[in-house]
Structures are given as structure tokens and as C-alpha cells.
Amino acid sequence: MSTPATNAAQELIARSNRLGADPKNTNYAGGNTSAKGTETDPVTGEPVELVWVKGSGGDLGTLKESGLAVLRLDRMRALVDVYPGIDREDEMVAAFDYCLHGKGGAAPSIDTAMHGLVDSAHVDHLHPDSGIAIATAADGEALTQKIFGDKVVWVPWRRPGFQLGLDIAAIKEQNPKAIGCILGGHGITAWGDTSEKCEKNSLWIIRTAEKYIKANSKKEPFGPRVKKWEPLSPAKRRARAAELAPTLRGVASKDRPMVGHFTDDKVVLDFLASRNHPRLAELGTSCPDHFLRTKVKPMVVDLPADAPLEKVKARVAELHEAYRADYAGYYDRNKVKGSPAMRGADPLIILVPGVGMFSYGANKQTARVAGEFYVNAINVMRGAEGLSTYAPIDESEKFRIEYWALEEAKLQRMPKPKPLATRVALVTGAASGIGRATAEKLAAEGACVVIADLSLEKAQAAAAEIGGPDVAVGVQVDVSDAAAVQAMVDEAVLAFGGVDLVVNNAGLSLSRSLLETTERDWDLQHDVMAKGSFLVAQAAARAMIDQGMGGDIVYISSKNSIFAGPNNVAYGAAKADQAHQVRLLAAELGEHGIKVNGVNPDGVVQGSGIFSSGWGANRAAVYGVKEKDLGKFYAQRTILKREVLPENIANAVFVLCSAELSHTTGLHIPVDAGVAAAFLR
């Protein structure tokens, strides 16, 4: 059944999706929209006025009906009569729950009062770069009058909440010609009698600000370019980014592990090439949505991009120590009785002139979005500096929001992270069989996964199926080629910030007797498994050591590393080599907190690239069974009479990397359903 209220909600969702689809209008998950209408109360049968408003934590671009909070307008507006004043306005958020109508829906956001109290059928509150540029200009109030006349009214900075809603409602009432506001230090609000008019008004404010900035901005808003900070060539800056990424991730992860994201977007590089970037970066961001994602300010590396690597690493350590001390000072200056404990003093944004920006978060999406928010902040600073002087809100106000009791409560409501959250896994031979199952398992347990395979097409297809670029990426590698292996690790650290968990799974096998095995057969199997595992472990260990966060290396060896089977000399010898690498590396890497363990499977037929490429037919011939029955044959020769499947190996890898086995290294776990001849001694 369609009612006017249902239509209003659907119009609101459509408008929100259109506005949120364009990053010029608002940042990811930033801003909120609303619509008012009438619906029949199912209890009384009488009409009731409602307001639909985007709920807490949602994103306009992907908003659905479930993301709306629905409140009774009469009850919400009655809160004005019991409002205890600005010193206790946080209590009003809990009061919104008593105004809700119907079942389900999202939790009301802090901005709900703005939408309910403003006397207009439709309201948009957005965070466009152009609008925030005006909002953060030192003479923002005068600029607002000059740019918009009496159509847009300046609202001095006020923290989001009930009082801000009252302020904007009063401005709307006192300025009948106004279509919206510039909120000092924050963003814009617009309204309209229809959804179409409201959207039109929002876009008019945004586009008018954009045009004015473009037409009136000084030529070099960030000051002249500085030669030593000019961007390196694309290849050189990505190479330097890969060299620095593990060290920088360790910096961002001293208090708690973080996933990273890298961008060398032109906006970032141009900002960092300017004379004024150190001053502006020090001022920090202004819009609450920005600094809650990016911290109040970034850490800036102050050396030329092509400085010697070891010199840059040493300087990064000094800058990190200074950053932590500065953040602790910010916390101590502004904390009050009852403030939440300091959540960590590491940077979430690290800027490297000539190279780019590294951003960090509890997962890849959060890290990527933090970087996007800092790009928004750069755009804001460019606009404000081009017209005036960038003047963000005071640090005391930033602290009040960063350590707001409501923000703390929101963080406490976050779901418990999965066991491998924040960990970056690199799995070789991961497009099929054991590798694919392992990658799927690690991703399901919260890890970011790099799918490495000889076939780029298959690796990318597997990554897309596992979850896409915020969860998994596919890369090509020939593990027998040292340069290709280093390129693979570079891709991993550029994709997710670093690497924590490596699974040496790539392999192949040729089933031949001693007399039939050629030198090429021997070299090929040893190059891929023995040499390949060594190269992968070596390159990954370098990154892990630079991170200083420990790590795991797991070898998928084989029962054949112990069991002497027929017609198997090259494969068995290569697997024995891998098995001893586990012991050798466990002894060597332990001082860095890196655990090295192995898994010894029996023949895994299902989904196996090795078995489907001729090995299965050969082994079936050796044992005198049909190839289709090989898995069953292997099962019958085991103690448990169970076929070993790829997911069984994946489960063992997960256990080895989990917190439950944090004190285990140098171990081989048999996953063979019980083969007595392969028992470890």
C-alpha cells in the first residue's frame, strides 16, 4: 500500500543517493538528510506527523530504508520544552529514542534535532569541500554574505547537537528569504518545501561556492612549489612508497595494529610540493567528520623524497616520537574530569612529500576512507587559503568531539573484531585448491588477503569473489624469480600497508621414478617449492622486520617431506627442503616475533591444480586405481578413513596464526587423516 509518507521516504532515499553519489557534495558517510510527512498511526487510526532522517553511521550514497530513523514530529518537537540547556544537551540524544515511530530503522544521529526542529518539509545537511572552505575561512561570515547575499546565512561554530538545531530553526524563521546556512568550521544546511526544491537548494549553495572559489582564488593558494618536494616519477615514487610502507605501518601501529592505504593522487602531491604545506598540515582538519577519521593532524616527513632510505627511516622514528609527545600534550591540555582515556597517540595520516599519503584504520575500508577525508581536507584548505586564510576550529573544540561521551559510546557499540582483523595475509598459489581455500578462510576470519598466483587473471578473479579490493587483491608472481617475488611483496604493502602472515603454498609435482626424473624435472620442482619458499620468506621477512609487529610464515609442506613414497624423488626432496626451512627460519626469526610453522597434508585431490595437471593421473596409475577414485583411495589408507580437503588445510593454517597458538613456532601439523608412516618423530 502506497501512502504519502511512504512516497516521502522513497523520495528522501532517492535524493540522498543522488547527493551522496558525487564526492563534491559530501564525503563518505558524511552529512544527513530528512523528509517530513504524514502516516496513519496503526494504534489510533489517526494521522500522525513523522520525520524520516538518515540514521547514525549511514552513507547517503548507499542509503536504504533500513538506514532511516523515523520519529514522531510532535514528540520530537516537545523536547524543546524539557531541553535542560547546552551543558546537558547530550542527554537529548537518548531522548530521541522515546520519539521513535514503528519498528526497526536506524539509531537517530546527533543531527536529528536540526532536521526535526527546522520548519521545512525537507532538510539536507552536507559536507561539501567548497562549503567547508567558506566555513573555515578566517572571514567566512563576510564571504558568506558576499557570495550568497540573503539566500544563505552564516552560523558561528557550534558543536553538533540540540542547541545547533534550535539555532538553525531560529535562523530559518528569522530569514524568510534564506534557503540554507553555512555552518562555521563544519559544512552546510539547506531546506525546501519539496524534495526537489531542497536538493536544488543544496546544489545551488555547493556550486555557487565552487564557482566563486574558482573565479576569485589566488593563483597559488598553498604558496610556490618547492623543488626538493616535487613528486618523483610514478615508478620511483611507488618504489619509495613500497620501501617505506612497512616502517610507516609500524609507526601507525605502535598502540594498536592498523591496516594501511597508499595514494599518490595529484591533489596530495601538489599540496606536498607547496611551500605552505607544513604550516597547513600543522593546523589540522576542521570538519568533525574529517578529524574523527584522520586525527586532528597528520605526521609529515620533512626530508626530500629521494633522501637516502636509512636516513628517512631514522627521521621517521624521530618524527613519530615527537608526534606522540605532541598528541599526549593535546590530550592533557584539553581533558576534563570524566574524559575517556587517550585512545592512542599514533598518526592516522602520514604525508611524504614527493611520494604521497599513507592512511590507516582498523580495516582497509576505514584506512582508504581516512585518506579520502584528508583529500577533502586538502581541498578545503585550498579553497580557504585561495580566498582568505584557513582557520579551522580550535583544538579544544576538536577534543570535545574526538573525546565526546557520545563518540565513546558509539565506539563501544562497535562489534568485536574478528580474530585476524588488521592482519595482512599473502598466500602464494592462491587461485585454486589449498591456496584458494586458505585465502577464503583467512579473509573470513578478518584478514586482508593478497592472492598471488602464476595466472594474474585467475588471481584477480579469486580476489573479486572473496571480497574485492578492500578485502582481497590479486597479483601475479613466479615464485622462482626473486624480482617477481619482491614485486609481489611490494604490491602487498602498497595495497594494505604491510604484510603479517605469509603462506608458502605455491607448488607443482611430476610423478616419476628416479631413472625417469630429468635434471629439468628436479630443477623445476626445487625452483618453485624449495627456492620459491625461500625467496618469499626472505622478502616478506624484510617487510615484517621493518614493521616491528611480528608475524607468521606458514609452509604448506607435505606428508611426503617425511613419508618415502614411490616415484616421487624430486617432489619429496623439495618438500623435505621446505620442512627444514620451517625449523631453520623459526630459530632465526624468533627474535623479531615472527613465528614459522608448517602444515603437512596428505594428497588433497579436490580442487587441486597439481592433481588436475597430470599428477593425479600418474599417482592413480602408480596405485592402480581410477583417477576419479584417487581421493577415496587416499582416505582408505589413513587411520581415520577420511579424505583430506582443501578447507582442512586452511583450518590448520588459521589455527597456527591465531592467538591460541601465539607461543608456537617450528611446528609441523599433519593434516593427513592419520598416516602412520608420516608420524613426526
XYZ file of C-alpha atoms in Angstrom:
681
model
C 0.000 0.000 0.000
C 1.445 3.388 -1.011
C 0.853 6.405 1.227
C 2.156 9.988 1.048
C 4.555 9.172 3.877
C 5.927 6.159 2.039
C 6.401 8.356 -1.009
C 8.197 10.935 1.126
C 10.589 8.302 2.439
C 11.274 6.958 -1.042
C 11.860 10.476 -2.383
C 14.251 11.054 0.509
C 16.226 7.898 -0.269
C 16.450 8.785 -3.971
C 17.576 12.338 -3.177
C 20.119 11.087 -0.659
C 21.575 8.573 -3.121
C 21.954 11.238 -5.800
C 23.623 13.693 -3.425
C 25.865 11.043 -1.891
C 26.999 9.686 -5.259
C 29.026 12.822 -6.000
C 32.009 13.396 -3.659
C 31.786 17.135 -4.404
C 28.534 17.179 -2.439
C 29.586 15.334 0.687
C 32.194 12.909 1.950
C 31.612 9.199 2.560
C 29.153 8.654 5.451
C 29.061 12.416 5.948
C 26.001 14.574 6.370
C 22.348 13.607 6.695
C 19.034 14.302 5.012
C 15.406 14.279 6.103
C 11.791 14.472 4.991
C 8.580 15.127 6.893
C 5.178 13.666 6.103
C 2.010 12.128 7.475
C 1.166 8.473 8.065
C -1.719 6.694 9.748
C -0.888 5.592 13.294
C -1.688 1.837 13.382
C -2.688 2.106 17.061
C -5.135 5.041 16.904
C -6.008 5.032 13.233
C -5.368 8.768 13.288
C -2.882 10.642 11.074
C 0.497 11.296 12.682
C 3.254 13.649 11.516
C 6.638 11.967 11.105
C 10.180 12.877 10.188
C 12.402 10.420 8.349
C 16.104 11.202 8.842
C 19.277 9.388 7.857
C 20.389 7.478 10.922
C 23.724 7.385 12.701
C 26.643 5.932 10.768
C 24.961 5.548 7.392
C 26.160 6.761 4.000
C 23.961 8.923 1.777
C 25.190 7.343 -1.443
C 24.072 3.860 -0.389
C 21.202 4.790 1.957
C 18.291 2.329 2.118
C 15.038 2.434 4.055
C 16.649 0.445 6.892
C 19.124 3.301 7.315
C 16.408 5.821 8.210
C 15.314 6.743 11.710
C 11.576 7.526 11.865
C 10.351 9.810 14.650
C 7.026 11.331 15.674
C 7.328 15.031 14.999
C 5.059 16.133 17.857
C 7.110 14.211 20.437
C 10.420 15.336 18.978
C 9.413 18.984 18.995
C 8.058 18.616 22.528
C 11.633 18.007 23.641
C 12.174 21.761 23.318
C 10.117 22.184 26.477
C 12.316 19.826 28.506
C 15.679 20.790 26.988
C 17.979 21.256 30.009
C 20.428 23.594 28.251
C 23.679 23.355 26.384
C 25.640 21.934 29.329
C 23.409 18.836 29.288
C 22.415 18.664 25.654
C 23.999 15.226 25.171
C 21.064 13.825 27.156
C 18.783 14.748 24.273
C 20.216 12.036 22.033
C 18.874 9.373 24.402
C 15.551 11.218 24.444
C 15.210 10.737 20.673
C 14.617 7.025 21.334
C 11.356 7.943 23.035
C 10.199 9.702 19.884
C 10.653 6.766 17.514
C 7.741 5.502 15.449
C 7.305 1.927 14.259
C 9.722 -0.994 14.316
C 13.284 -1.300 13.090
C 15.158 1.517 11.457
C 18.460 3.130 12.340
C 19.526 4.839 15.552
C 18.869 8.617 15.460
C 22.017 10.670 14.891
C 23.228 13.699 16.815
C 21.919 15.906 13.972
C 18.313 14.706 14.329
C 17.322 17.924 16.131
C 18.455 20.023 13.159
C 16.078 18.120 10.892
C 13.114 17.913 13.208
C 13.167 21.461 14.535
C 13.717 23.320 11.244
C 10.291 24.281 9.898
C 10.663 22.815 6.433
C 9.411 19.602 4.872
C 12.876 18.648 3.606
C 16.338 19.367 5.027
C 19.864 18.479 3.831
C 22.996 18.757 5.953
C 26.120 18.135 3.845
C 29.905 18.391 3.983
C 30.964 19.678 0.543
C 34.586 20.755 0.168
C 33.523 24.103 -1.309
C 31.107 24.815 1.536
C 33.616 23.865 4.233
C 36.214 26.066 2.520
C 33.940 29.058 3.164
C 33.113 27.718 6.631
C 36.809 27.556 7.591
C 37.954 30.849 6.059
C 39.061 33.421 8.616
C 36.457 35.849 7.232
C 33.880 33.191 6.463
C 30.951 35.257 7.703
C 31.769 38.159 5.365
C 32.403 35.773 2.479
C 29.033 34.116 3.055
C 27.264 37.464 2.758
C 29.329 38.431 -0.295
C 28.862 35.140 -2.156
C 25.257 34.300 -1.301
C 23.571 37.526 -0.207
C 20.484 36.959 1.909
C 19.888 33.464 0.499
C 22.419 31.801 2.829
C 23.048 32.728 6.475
C 26.273 32.318 8.461
C 26.067 30.238 11.660
C 29.055 30.564 14.012
C 30.720 27.298 15.015
C 28.704 25.213 17.401
C 29.213 21.557 18.177
C 26.546 19.329 16.557
C 23.616 18.778 18.895
C 20.237 20.010 20.099
C 21.304 23.630 20.508
C 22.576 23.786 16.930
C 19.174 22.504 15.808
C 17.487 25.289 17.775
C 19.876 27.862 16.294
C 19.210 26.819 12.696
C 15.463 26.633 13.297
C 15.579 30.229 14.570
C 17.630 31.366 11.579
C 15.148 29.764 9.178
C 12.295 31.576 10.932
C 14.102 34.939 11.064
C 15.344 34.854 7.458
C 12.371 34.000 5.207
C 14.410 34.528 2.025
C 17.152 32.101 3.126
C 17.448 28.648 1.568
C 20.217 27.462 3.860
C 23.210 28.117 6.112
C 26.975 27.924 6.174
C 27.889 26.272 9.472
C 31.161 27.776 10.697
C 34.022 25.268 10.623
C 31.686 22.480 9.609
C 29.527 22.371 6.444
C 26.197 23.491 5.007
C 22.488 23.014 5.666
C 19.733 23.646 3.115
C 15.966 23.217 3.109
C 12.963 23.222 0.783
C 9.216 22.673 0.691
C 9.663 19.735 -1.682
C 12.400 17.144 -2.023
C 13.245 18.503 -5.464
C 13.498 22.083 -4.152
C 15.647 21.041 -1.201
C 18.085 19.171 -3.450
C 18.174 22.101 -5.854
C 18.958 24.483 -2.990
C 21.742 22.253 -1.664
C 23.339 22.006 -5.081
C 22.979 25.752 -5.672
C 24.913 26.510 -2.482
C 27.622 23.975 -3.348
C 28.026 25.009 -6.985
C 27.879 28.732 -6.191
C 30.693 28.292 -3.667
C 32.708 26.243 -6.182
C 32.324 28.859 -8.901
C 33.217 31.722 -6.580
C 36.350 29.976 -5.338
C 37.438 29.134 -8.879
C 36.885 32.699 -10.110
C 38.405 34.518 -7.139
C 41.104 32.272 -5.705
C 44.712 33.431 -5.718
C 46.953 31.656 -8.233
C 48.959 29.605 -5.715
C 46.774 29.087 -2.639
C 49.387 26.867 -1.000
C 52.306 29.102 -1.915
C 55.000 28.480 -4.535
C 56.260 24.989 -5.266
C 59.498 23.826 -3.652
C 61.938 21.872 -5.803
C 63.046 19.394 -3.133
C 59.409 18.418 -2.519
C 58.457 17.900 -6.168
C 56.984 14.457 -6.986
C 59.284 11.669 -8.031
C 58.411 9.908 -11.281
C 55.492 7.466 -10.934
C 57.773 4.415 -10.903
C 60.241 5.934 -8.427
C 57.600 7.186 -6.010
C 55.831 3.815 -5.931
C 59.172 2.114 -5.348
C 59.960 4.502 -2.482
C 56.417 4.069 -1.124
C 56.900 0.292 -1.067
C 60.248 0.707 0.722
C 58.708 2.963 3.367
C 55.306 1.316 3.799
C 56.291 -1.345 6.376
C 58.186 1.185 8.520
C 55.313 3.663 8.389
C 52.762 0.993 9.232
C 54.822 0.149 12.294
C 54.659 3.837 13.251
C 50.869 3.908 12.893
C 50.524 0.617 14.799
C 52.524 1.196 17.970
C 49.400 1.430 20.122
C 47.219 -0.946 18.113
C 47.625 -2.745 14.771
C 46.408 -0.871 11.705
C 45.756 -1.637 8.052
C 47.182 0.861 5.588
C 46.296 2.550 2.311
C 48.557 4.486 -0.064
C 47.686 7.137 -2.622
C 49.826 9.317 -4.840
C 46.850 11.304 -6.106
C 47.799 14.574 -7.818
C 45.853 16.557 -5.198
C 48.114 15.138 -2.495
C 51.358 15.521 -4.430
C 50.593 19.137 -5.378
C 49.793 20.018 -1.766
C 53.023 18.420 -0.531
C 55.098 20.168 -3.197
C 53.989 23.572 -1.881
C 55.866 25.859 0.475
C 52.965 26.174 2.918
C 52.078 22.524 3.407
C 53.923 22.203 6.752
C 52.001 25.159 8.240
C 48.646 23.991 6.937
C 49.166 20.370 7.968
C 50.031 21.566 11.474
C 46.712 23.453 11.689
C 44.873 20.177 11.207
C 41.427 19.450 9.813
C 38.229 21.229 10.865
C 35.039 19.387 9.907
C 34.250 16.822 12.645
C 33.772 14.092 10.047
C 37.305 14.793 8.823
C 39.285 14.789 12.047
C 37.403 11.871 13.577
C 38.775 9.831 10.668
C 42.183 11.453 10.254
C 43.076 12.533 13.811
C 43.456 16.229 14.460
C 46.548 16.495 12.256
C 48.883 14.316 10.179
C 52.532 13.402 10.621
C 54.655 14.992 7.877
C 58.025 13.643 6.780
C 60.273 16.665 6.297
C 63.007 15.210 4.069
C 63.286 15.253 0.264
C 61.659 12.256 -1.395
C 64.959 10.984 -2.759
C 66.874 11.208 0.526
C 68.777 8.020 1.451
C 66.348 5.386 2.688
C 68.067 4.752 6.015
C 68.175 8.495 6.707
C 64.427 8.734 6.049
C 63.720 5.769 8.343
C 65.772 7.333 11.126
C 63.960 10.648 10.682
C 60.586 8.885 10.711
C 61.441 7.416 14.124
C 62.250 10.903 15.451
C 59.097 12.411 13.973
C 56.992 9.618 15.433
C 58.351 10.228 18.920
C 57.644 13.948 18.564
C 54.145 13.288 17.189
C 53.255 11.046 20.119
C 54.500 13.616 22.604
C 52.545 16.357 20.839
C 49.342 14.298 20.819
C 49.738 13.456 24.508
C 50.122 17.193 25.152
C 46.929 17.892 23.204
C 45.111 15.299 25.299
C 46.475 16.581 28.607
C 45.690 20.241 27.767
C 42.076 19.530 26.971
C 40.955 16.585 29.096
C 38.421 17.177 31.826
C 37.059 15.065 34.620
C 35.310 12.110 33.045
C 37.115 12.300 29.681
C 37.653 8.857 28.122
C 41.194 7.525 28.310
C 43.535 8.512 25.482
C 42.831 6.133 22.594
C 46.298 6.141 21.095
C 48.900 8.691 20.077
C 49.925 7.365 16.659
C 49.145 9.223 13.420
C 46.393 8.035 11.084
C 47.723 10.114 8.181
C 51.416 10.199 7.216
C 52.427 12.566 4.423
C 55.645 12.033 2.450
C 56.463 14.901 0.043
C 57.235 13.702 -3.477
C 55.791 10.251 -2.698
C 52.220 10.521 -1.404
C 49.950 9.826 1.545
C 49.695 6.782 3.801
C 46.442 6.467 5.752
C 45.483 3.945 8.415
C 42.458 2.352 10.022
C 41.129 -0.760 11.710
C 40.386 -2.236 8.279
C 41.142 -1.437 4.663
C 37.925 0.478 4.048
C 38.498 2.680 7.095
C 42.106 3.307 6.034
C 41.065 4.167 2.476
C 38.272 6.458 3.639
C 40.635 8.223 6.065
C 42.810 9.059 3.068
C 39.782 10.259 1.108
C 38.848 12.520 4.028
C 42.297 14.059 4.084
C 41.988 14.749 0.355
C 38.728 16.522 1.274
C 40.661 18.495 3.879
C 43.298 19.493 1.313
C 40.537 20.732 -0.989
C 39.036 22.701 1.900
C 42.387 24.270 2.750
C 42.967 25.189 -0.899
C 39.618 26.965 -1.102
C 40.028 28.782 2.216
C 43.623 29.846 1.505
C 42.697 30.899 -2.017
C 40.094 33.361 -0.773
C 41.315 34.176 2.709
C 43.240 32.310 5.412
C 42.443 28.785 6.550
C 41.192 28.959 10.154
C 39.913 25.617 11.479
C 38.059 25.284 14.759
C 40.098 25.448 17.981
C 41.824 22.332 19.237
C 39.679 22.448 22.391
C 36.582 22.033 20.215
C 38.212 19.209 18.288
C 38.982 17.482 21.573
C 35.406 17.893 22.804
C 34.216 15.991 19.751
C 37.037 13.449 19.499
C 36.573 12.515 23.164
C 32.830 13.161 23.293
C 30.955 10.760 25.555
C 28.588 10.084 22.645
C 31.523 9.227 20.362
C 32.960 6.945 23.044
C 29.608 5.190 23.393
C 29.491 4.750 19.631
C 32.939 3.158 19.663
C 31.935 0.847 22.494
C 28.967 -0.368 20.425
C 31.246 -1.475 17.610
C 31.158 -5.252 17.084
C 34.052 -7.286 18.434
C 36.710 -7.616 15.708
C 37.296 -10.989 14.070
C 40.376 -12.990 15.139
C 42.553 -11.916 12.197
C 41.296 -8.323 11.937
C 44.080 -5.871 10.935
C 46.311 -8.719 9.689
C 47.537 -8.755 6.098
C 47.956 -12.228 4.596
C 49.912 -13.148 1.473
C 49.115 -16.566 0.002
C 51.014 -17.996 -2.963
C 49.381 -20.388 -5.411
C 46.113 -18.975 -4.116
C 43.856 -19.084 -7.174
C 42.816 -22.702 -6.625
C 42.950 -25.680 -4.295
C 44.607 -25.346 -0.904
C 45.716 -21.761 -1.582
C 42.229 -20.615 -2.539
C 40.640 -22.305 0.472
C 43.281 -20.782 2.744
C 42.745 -17.299 1.342
C 38.987 -17.658 1.799
C 39.413 -18.830 5.383
C 41.802 -16.044 6.348
C 39.525 -13.416 4.783
C 36.503 -14.893 6.579
C 38.396 -14.525 9.856
C 39.046 -10.835 9.210
C 42.375 -10.688 7.356
C 43.120 -8.669 4.244
C 44.421 -11.129 1.668
C 46.819 -10.886 -1.261
C 46.029 -13.656 -3.765
C 49.315 -14.456 -5.537
C 49.332 -16.855 -8.466
C 51.179 -17.535 -11.698
C 47.973 -16.544 -13.522
C 47.069 -12.888 -12.937
C 43.626 -13.414 -14.430
C 42.824 -16.252 -12.035
C 44.289 -14.378 -9.067
C 42.188 -11.292 -9.751
C 39.057 -13.375 -10.305
C 39.584 -15.146 -6.979
C 40.174 -11.828 -5.196
C 36.974 -10.376 -6.646
C 34.980 -13.392 -5.471
C 36.494 -13.278 -1.987
C 35.537 -9.643 -1.426
C 37.121 -7.100 -3.734
C 39.878 -4.535 -3.134
C 39.006 -3.678 0.478
C 39.368 -7.381 1.353
C 41.487 -9.097 -1.301
C 43.687 -8.200 -4.263
C 45.114 -10.478 -6.938
C 48.744 -10.286 -8.062
C 50.881 -12.273 -10.471
C 54.050 -13.992 -9.326
C 56.569 -16.580 -10.419
C 57.954 -17.546 -7.017
C 61.181 -18.840 -8.571
C 62.041 -15.304 -9.733
C 63.496 -13.085 -6.989
C 62.491 -9.845 -8.721
C 58.930 -11.101 -9.219
C 58.726 -12.118 -5.557
C 59.885 -8.671 -4.398
C 57.362 -7.066 -6.746
C 54.648 -9.245 -5.161
C 55.586 -8.119 -1.646
C 55.690 -4.510 -2.863
C 52.159 -4.910 -4.230
C 51.044 -6.305 -0.877
C 52.455 -3.447 1.191
C 51.084 -0.831 -1.184
C 47.638 -2.475 -1.111
C 47.297 -2.955 2.650
C 50.220 -1.176 4.287
C 52.373 -4.188 5.079
C 52.342 -7.947 5.497
C 51.840 -10.060 8.638
C 51.037 -13.568 7.521
C 52.641 -15.471 4.641
C 51.509 -18.851 3.361
C 54.066 -20.583 1.155
C 51.677 -22.740 -0.848
C 52.794 -22.475 -4.495
C 53.813 -25.864 -5.807
C 53.764 -28.407 -8.569
C 54.677 -32.048 -8.924
C 55.839 -34.553 -11.512
C 55.356 -38.206 -10.574
C 58.402 -40.029 -11.958
C 60.843 -42.660 -10.820
C 64.477 -41.900 -10.114
C 65.581 -43.137 -13.542
C 62.843 -41.214 -15.359
C 63.352 -37.924 -13.493
C 65.281 -35.448 -15.620
C 67.531 -32.672 -14.422
C 64.898 -30.216 -15.615
C 62.227 -32.042 -13.570
C 64.409 -31.756 -10.494
C 65.260 -28.087 -11.029
C 61.680 -27.073 -11.777
C 60.248 -28.571 -8.590
C 63.066 -27.276 -6.414
C 62.887 -23.823 -8.019
C 59.177 -23.485 -7.269
C 58.969 -25.084 -3.832
C 62.404 -25.005 -2.186
C 63.855 -21.882 -3.778
C 60.441 -20.205 -4.161
C 59.575 -20.628 -0.484
C 62.988 -19.269 0.483
C 62.574 -16.187 -1.729
C 59.040 -15.469 -0.497
C 60.015 -15.928 3.159
C 63.074 -13.710 2.711
C 61.233 -10.820 1.038
C 58.294 -10.996 3.443
C 60.551 -11.226 6.498
C 62.292 -7.988 5.498
C 58.927 -6.213 5.496
C 57.869 -7.819 8.784
C 61.111 -6.800 10.480
C 60.700 -3.209 9.256
C 57.157 -3.160 10.673
C 58.279 -4.407 14.081
C 54.920 -6.108 14.566
C 55.949 -9.770 14.485
C 54.237 -12.092 12.034
C 53.607 -15.622 10.817
C 55.116 -17.640 7.986
C 53.410 -20.929 7.227
C 54.749 -23.528 4.812
C 52.349 -25.918 3.122
C 54.765 -28.811 3.031
C 53.551 -32.398 2.689
C 53.479 -35.752 4.363
C 55.925 -36.571 1.560
C 58.526 -34.469 3.376
C 58.668 -37.420 5.789
C 56.991 -40.339 4.024
C 59.041 -42.075 1.316
C 56.524 -42.774 -1.434
C 57.250 -44.369 -4.804
C 58.105 -42.407 -7.983
C 58.390 -39.180 -6.028
C 62.053 -38.307 -5.610
C 62.095 -34.672 -6.825
C 58.805 -33.680 -5.185
C 59.581 -35.421 -1.896
C 63.074 -33.936 -1.723
C 61.748 -30.421 -2.401
C 59.105 -30.853 0.307
C 61.747 -32.073 2.760
C 63.709 -28.901 1.950
C 60.625 -26.799 2.783
C 60.094 -28.706 6.018
C 63.593 -27.950 7.223
C 63.284 -24.300 6.183
C 60.491 -24.109 8.761
C 62.847 -25.184 11.530
C 65.733 -23.027 10.358
C 63.632 -19.851 9.980
C 61.771 -20.425 13.246
C 65.139 -20.374 15.024
C 66.354 -17.296 13.128
C 63.257 -15.076 13.062
C 62.008 -15.629 16.585
C 63.888 -12.596 17.898
C 61.662 -10.449 15.659
C 58.460 -12.042 16.968
C 57.961 -13.929 13.692
C 56.623 -17.469 14.070
C 57.352 -20.044 11.383
C 55.311 -23.239 11.190
C 54.257 -25.823 8.638
C 51.333 -27.983 7.588
C 51.865 -31.487 6.213
C 48.832 -32.553 4.151
C 48.204 -35.900 2.568
C 47.166 -35.837 -1.080
C 44.437 -33.201 -1.494
C 42.685 -34.144 -4.709
C 39.616 -31.907 -4.644
C 40.160 -28.582 -6.402
C 43.899 -29.189 -6.717
C 45.783 -27.604 -9.592
C 48.594 -30.148 -9.100
C 46.325 -33.182 -9.307
C 44.364 -31.844 -12.273
C 47.534 -31.174 -14.261
C 48.653 -34.794 -14.587
C 49.926 -35.624 -11.122
C 46.592 -37.218 -10.208
C 46.612 -39.484 -13.249
C 50.189 -40.526 -12.556
C 49.545 -41.247 -8.873
C 46.405 -43.176 -9.757
C 48.446 -45.305 -12.188
C 51.105 -45.908 -9.533
C 48.484 -47.155 -7.087
C 46.390 -48.999 -9.679
C 43.136 -47.079 -9.165
C 40.959 -44.882 -11.362
C 41.835 -41.202 -11.208
C 38.299 -40.252 -10.110
C 38.689 -42.613 -7.125
C 42.084 -41.317 -6.019
C 40.705 -39.226 -3.153
C 38.758 -42.200 -1.816
C 41.863 -44.363 -2.177
C 43.939 -41.947 -0.145
C 41.222 -41.843 2.512
C 41.131 -45.615 2.901
C 44.823 -45.848 3.632
C 44.518 -43.397 6.560
C 43.812 -44.188 10.171
C 40.652 -42.046 10.216
C 39.479 -43.159 6.751
C 38.700 -39.568 5.793
C 39.554 -37.712 2.602
C 41.651 -34.593 3.169
C 40.012 -31.483 1.671
C 41.427 -28.006 0.974
C 39.417 -26.483 3.827
C 41.081 -28.882 6.293
C 44.458 -27.394 5.402
C 43.037 -23.868 5.570
C 41.727 -24.516 9.074
C 45.172 -25.663 10.202
C 46.778 -22.506 8.800
C 44.256 -20.367 10.660
C 44.908 -22.153 13.951
C 48.677 -21.701 13.567
C 48.183 -17.955 13.067
C 45.584 -17.454 15.771
C 46.127 -16.066 19.244
C 45.615 -19.521 20.713
C 48.983 -20.652 19.304
C 50.844 -17.414 19.953
C 53.687 -19.313 21.623
C 54.166 -21.990 18.967
C 56.916 -21.902 16.355
C 58.891 -24.544 14.460
C 55.917 -26.913 14.445
C 54.603 -29.104 11.623
C 50.936 -30.070 11.865
C 50.000 -33.249 9.974
C 46.658 -32.884 8.201
C 46.564 -36.325 6.605
C 43.735 -38.137 8.451
C 46.450 -40.274 10.050
C 49.293 -41.755 8.026
C 51.429 -43.721 10.460
C 54.445 -43.709 8.172
C 54.384 -39.899 8.232
C 54.160 -39.527 12.015
C 56.628 -36.922 13.239
C 59.418 -38.237 15.380
